[in-house]
Each structure stands twice: as C-alpha cells, then as structure tokens.
Coordinates of C-alpha atoms in Angstrom, one line a residue:
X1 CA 108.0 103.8 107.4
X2 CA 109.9 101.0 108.9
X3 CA 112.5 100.8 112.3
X4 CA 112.8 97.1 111.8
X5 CA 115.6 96.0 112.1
X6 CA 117.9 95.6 109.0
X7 CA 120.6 92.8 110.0
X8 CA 120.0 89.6 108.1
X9 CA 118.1 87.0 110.0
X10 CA 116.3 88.4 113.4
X11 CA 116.7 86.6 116.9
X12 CA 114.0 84.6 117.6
X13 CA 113.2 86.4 120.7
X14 CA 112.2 89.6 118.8
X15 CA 108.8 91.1 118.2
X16 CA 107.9 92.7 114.9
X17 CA 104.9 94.8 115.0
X18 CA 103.4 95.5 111.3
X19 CA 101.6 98.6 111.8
X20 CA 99.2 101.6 110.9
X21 CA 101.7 104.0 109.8
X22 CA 98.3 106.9 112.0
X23 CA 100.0 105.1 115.3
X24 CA 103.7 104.3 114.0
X25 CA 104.6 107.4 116.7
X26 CA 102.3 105.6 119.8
X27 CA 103.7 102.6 118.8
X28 CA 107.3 103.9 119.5
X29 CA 106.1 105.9 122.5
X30 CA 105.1 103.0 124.2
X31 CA 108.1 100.7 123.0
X32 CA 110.0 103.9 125.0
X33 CA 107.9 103.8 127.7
X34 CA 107.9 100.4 128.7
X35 CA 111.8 99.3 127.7
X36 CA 110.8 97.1 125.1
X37 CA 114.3 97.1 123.2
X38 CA 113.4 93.8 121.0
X39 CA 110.6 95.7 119.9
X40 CA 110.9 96.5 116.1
X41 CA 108.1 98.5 113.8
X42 CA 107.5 98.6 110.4
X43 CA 104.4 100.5 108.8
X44 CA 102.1 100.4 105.8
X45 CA 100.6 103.5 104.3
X46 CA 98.7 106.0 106.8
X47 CA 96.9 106.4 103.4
X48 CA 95.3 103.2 103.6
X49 CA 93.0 104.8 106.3
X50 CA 91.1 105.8 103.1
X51 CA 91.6 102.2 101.0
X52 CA 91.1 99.7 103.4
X53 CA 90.5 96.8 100.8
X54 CA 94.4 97.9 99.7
X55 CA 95.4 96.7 103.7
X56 CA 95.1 92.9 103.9
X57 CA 96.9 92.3 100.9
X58 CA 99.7 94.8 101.9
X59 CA 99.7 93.0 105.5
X60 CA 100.2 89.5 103.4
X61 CA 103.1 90.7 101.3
X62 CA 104.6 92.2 105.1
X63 CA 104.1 89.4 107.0
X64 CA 105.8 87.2 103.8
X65 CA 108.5 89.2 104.0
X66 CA 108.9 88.9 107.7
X67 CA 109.0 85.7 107.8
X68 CA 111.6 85.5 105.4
X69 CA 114.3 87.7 107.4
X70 CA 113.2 85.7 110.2
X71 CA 110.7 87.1 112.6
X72 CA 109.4 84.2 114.8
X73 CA 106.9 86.8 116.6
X74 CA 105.0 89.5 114.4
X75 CA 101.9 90.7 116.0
X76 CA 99.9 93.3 113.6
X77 CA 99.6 96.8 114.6
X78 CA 95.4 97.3 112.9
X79 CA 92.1 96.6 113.9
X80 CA 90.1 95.5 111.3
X81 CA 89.8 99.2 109.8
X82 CA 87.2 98.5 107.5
X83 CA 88.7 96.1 105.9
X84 CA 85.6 93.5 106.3
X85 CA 86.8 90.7 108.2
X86 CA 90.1 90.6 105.4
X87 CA 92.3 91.1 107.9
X88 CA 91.8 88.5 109.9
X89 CA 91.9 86.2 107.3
X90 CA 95.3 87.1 106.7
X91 CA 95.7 86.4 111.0
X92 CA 94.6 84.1 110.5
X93 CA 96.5 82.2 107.7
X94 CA 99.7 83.2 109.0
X95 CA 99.3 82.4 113.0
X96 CA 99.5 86.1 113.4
X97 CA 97.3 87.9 116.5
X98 CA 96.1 91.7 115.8
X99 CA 94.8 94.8 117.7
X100 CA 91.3 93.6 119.1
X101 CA 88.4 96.0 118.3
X102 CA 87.1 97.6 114.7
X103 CA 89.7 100.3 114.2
X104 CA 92.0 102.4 116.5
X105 CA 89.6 104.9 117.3
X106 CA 88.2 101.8 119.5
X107 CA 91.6 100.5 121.0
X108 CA 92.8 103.8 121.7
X109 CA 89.5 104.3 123.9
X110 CA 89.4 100.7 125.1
X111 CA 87.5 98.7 123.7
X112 CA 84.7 98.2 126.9
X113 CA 84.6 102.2 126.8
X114 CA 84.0 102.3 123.6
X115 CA 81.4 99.7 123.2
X116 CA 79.6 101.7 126.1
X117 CA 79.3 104.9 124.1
X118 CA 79.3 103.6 120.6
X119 CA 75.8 104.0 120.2
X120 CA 75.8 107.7 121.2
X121 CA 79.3 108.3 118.8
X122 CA 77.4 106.9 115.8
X123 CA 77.6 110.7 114.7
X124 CA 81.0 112.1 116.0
X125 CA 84.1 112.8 113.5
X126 CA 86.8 111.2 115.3
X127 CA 90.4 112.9 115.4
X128 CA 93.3 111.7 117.1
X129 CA 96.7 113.1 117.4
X130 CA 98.2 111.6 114.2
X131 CA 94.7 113.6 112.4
X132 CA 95.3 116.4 114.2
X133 CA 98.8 116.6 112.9
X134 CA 97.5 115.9 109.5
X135 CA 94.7 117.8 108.8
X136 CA 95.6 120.1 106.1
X137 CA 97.1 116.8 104.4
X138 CA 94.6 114.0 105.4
X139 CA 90.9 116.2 105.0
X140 CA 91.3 120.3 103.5
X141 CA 93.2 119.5 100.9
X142 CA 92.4 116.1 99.5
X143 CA 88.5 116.9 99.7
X144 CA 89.0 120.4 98.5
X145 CA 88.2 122.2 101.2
X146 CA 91.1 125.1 100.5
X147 CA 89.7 125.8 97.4
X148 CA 85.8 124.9 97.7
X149 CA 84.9 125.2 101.2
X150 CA 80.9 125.0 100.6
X151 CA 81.5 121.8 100.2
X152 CA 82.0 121.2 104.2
X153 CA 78.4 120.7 104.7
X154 CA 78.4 117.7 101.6
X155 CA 80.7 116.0 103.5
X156 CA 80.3 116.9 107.4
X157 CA 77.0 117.7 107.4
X158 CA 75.5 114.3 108.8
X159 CA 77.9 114.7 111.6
X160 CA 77.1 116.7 114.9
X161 CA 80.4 116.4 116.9
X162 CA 84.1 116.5 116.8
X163 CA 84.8 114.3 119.2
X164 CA 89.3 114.6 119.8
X165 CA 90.9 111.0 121.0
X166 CA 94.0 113.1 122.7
X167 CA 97.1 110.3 122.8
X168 CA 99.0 113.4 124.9
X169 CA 98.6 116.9 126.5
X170 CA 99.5 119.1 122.9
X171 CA 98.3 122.4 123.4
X172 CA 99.1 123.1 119.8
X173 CA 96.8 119.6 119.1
X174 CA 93.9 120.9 121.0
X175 CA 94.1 124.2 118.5
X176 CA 94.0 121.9 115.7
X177 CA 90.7 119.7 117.1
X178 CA 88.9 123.2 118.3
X179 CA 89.3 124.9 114.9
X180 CA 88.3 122.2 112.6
X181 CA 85.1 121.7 114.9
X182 CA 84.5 125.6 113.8
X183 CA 85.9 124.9 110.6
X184 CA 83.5 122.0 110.1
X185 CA 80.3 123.9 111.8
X186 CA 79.9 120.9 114.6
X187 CA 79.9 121.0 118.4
X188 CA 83.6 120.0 120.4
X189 CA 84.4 117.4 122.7
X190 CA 87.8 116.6 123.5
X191 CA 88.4 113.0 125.4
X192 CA 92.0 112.2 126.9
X193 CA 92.5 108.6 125.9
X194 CA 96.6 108.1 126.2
X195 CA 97.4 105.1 124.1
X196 CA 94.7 103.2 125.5
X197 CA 94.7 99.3 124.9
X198 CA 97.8 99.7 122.4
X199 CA 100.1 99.7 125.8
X200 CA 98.9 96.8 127.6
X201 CA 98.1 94.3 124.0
X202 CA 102.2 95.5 123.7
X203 CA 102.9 95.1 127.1
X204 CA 101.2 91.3 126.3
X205 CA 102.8 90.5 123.3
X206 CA 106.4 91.9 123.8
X207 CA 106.4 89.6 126.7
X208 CA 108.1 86.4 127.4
X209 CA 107.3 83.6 125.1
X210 CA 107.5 81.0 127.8

C-alpha cells in the first residue's frame, strides 16, 4: 500500500512515514485528525507481522528508494516487531527515527502503560482493530482453523486471555474480539487504547524542522 506522493522529487518540508501496512488506516486517521497535509504513507506487507526477519531488509530497500525521489524527512512507521534489534540498525544507518517500544501492541497502549502491565499480559492474545478486521485472513484460515479446528488448543492453549487494543468504538469490532475469545476457549478483556503514542510521535515528527 502506498499514498506517497507520486510527483518526481518531494519538497523538502515533507514527511514520509514507512509503515506497518496493520496501522496504514491509524496512520491516515491521525494524518486526518491533526491536518498534517505534508504527511505522506507508504506501507510494507501487513504480512510481515508473521516474517519479521523479511522487515529490515524491506525497510532498507524503502528508505533507498525514498531517498532517491527526495524525502529529506522519513520517520518509520514499526517498533522493532520482532525483528531483533534489525531494525534499528537500519535507523540507524540511514539517520532515520522509528516508533519507540517492541511492537505496536506497545505504542498503541503507551509505552509507560504497557510496561506497567507487561508482566501480567505475558499470556494475553492481543487483537487490535486491523486483527479484528482480519481474522478470518490473518489466524482461521492460514492456521487451519476452518477446516481442523482441534487444532485451537495446539496453538492458543498456553494463552489465557484475549485481551482487544480497540483504536475506535466498532460495535461490529467488538463482535469480532468477543467471538474469537469463545472461538479460542480464553477469557475477554477489551481495553480502549485510541491510537495511543502513534498521535503524539506524529504530532512530533510532522512538526516544524526548525
């Protein structure tokens, strides 16, 4: 998915954001929300939620690419994501600032939240709205869970909790998160998070350079 913009050489007073294609949607809703008209998003692969060694190469080759159609400011839409400490490397070699925390489960909780309850979470399945949406895509059907669903407890039976990161108030969403907590045999909890640090490390970045 990409919205950058597709003009030749970028003004230098524009802001590229190379995201998670899971928060490509936040990432517009807060561009929306806070006026941020020099604001352009390009995405990798939601996918690579699932391959996260495949990210920090991807993020290189973006970031290259960038560069080359002229984006002065780029900040990169991930947290590390599993990834190892890879993707700050590539931050890091190309002067580039990311998401703080260890993936957007964090961020989208803030990061002091989640540190507080971390411990307690070490066994909750977290959903957000882009999971929610996804589902049937993302869990039932690549695991086999339309066709073998035995196999729920192999997979989600060291869990105890669902545990929903709600970006919005999606009654429809909330279905979703309650029936795959039934569907998965594990106790509910839904937490209203918004867009949590991904507004204000925006609101930071999209900001004057001076």
């Amino acid at each position: 998915m990409s919205t950058a913009q597709d003009t030749g050489r970028q003004a230098p007073d524009r802001l590229l954001v190379i995201g998670c294609g899971m928060i490509a949607r936040e990432v517009l809703a807060v561009k929306e929300r806070l006026g941020l008209d020099h604001l352009d998003l390009t995405c990798l692969p939601a996918e690579f939620h699932y391959y996260p060694d495949r990210i920090a190469p991807a993020l290189d080759k973006a970031i290259l690419k960038a560069r080359a159609e002229g984006y002065d400011r780029i900040f990169i839409g991930y947290a590390d994501c599993g990834s190892g400490g890879m993707v700050d490397r590539v931050c890091e070699q190309h002067g580039v600032e990311r998401m703080d925390g260890p993936h957007c489960f964090a961020f989208y909780q803030g990061i002091e939240a989640f540190n507080a309850i971390a411990d307690g979470d070490m066994l909750s399945f977290y959903m957000t709205d882009f999971l929610c949406r996804q589902f049937e895509a993302f869990f039932i059907k690549p695991l086999g869970l339309d066709k073998h669903p035995e196999l729920v407890s192999d997979y989600f039976g060291h869990y105890e909790k669902v545990v929903y990161l709600a970006q919005t108030n999606d009654p429809a969403l909330d279905k979703v998160a309650e029936d795959a907590a039934k569907l998965l045999g594990l106790a509910y909890e839904r937490r209203f998070t918004g867009y949590g640090d991904l507004t204000p490390s925006l609101a930071r970045v999209a900001g004057p350079t001076d």
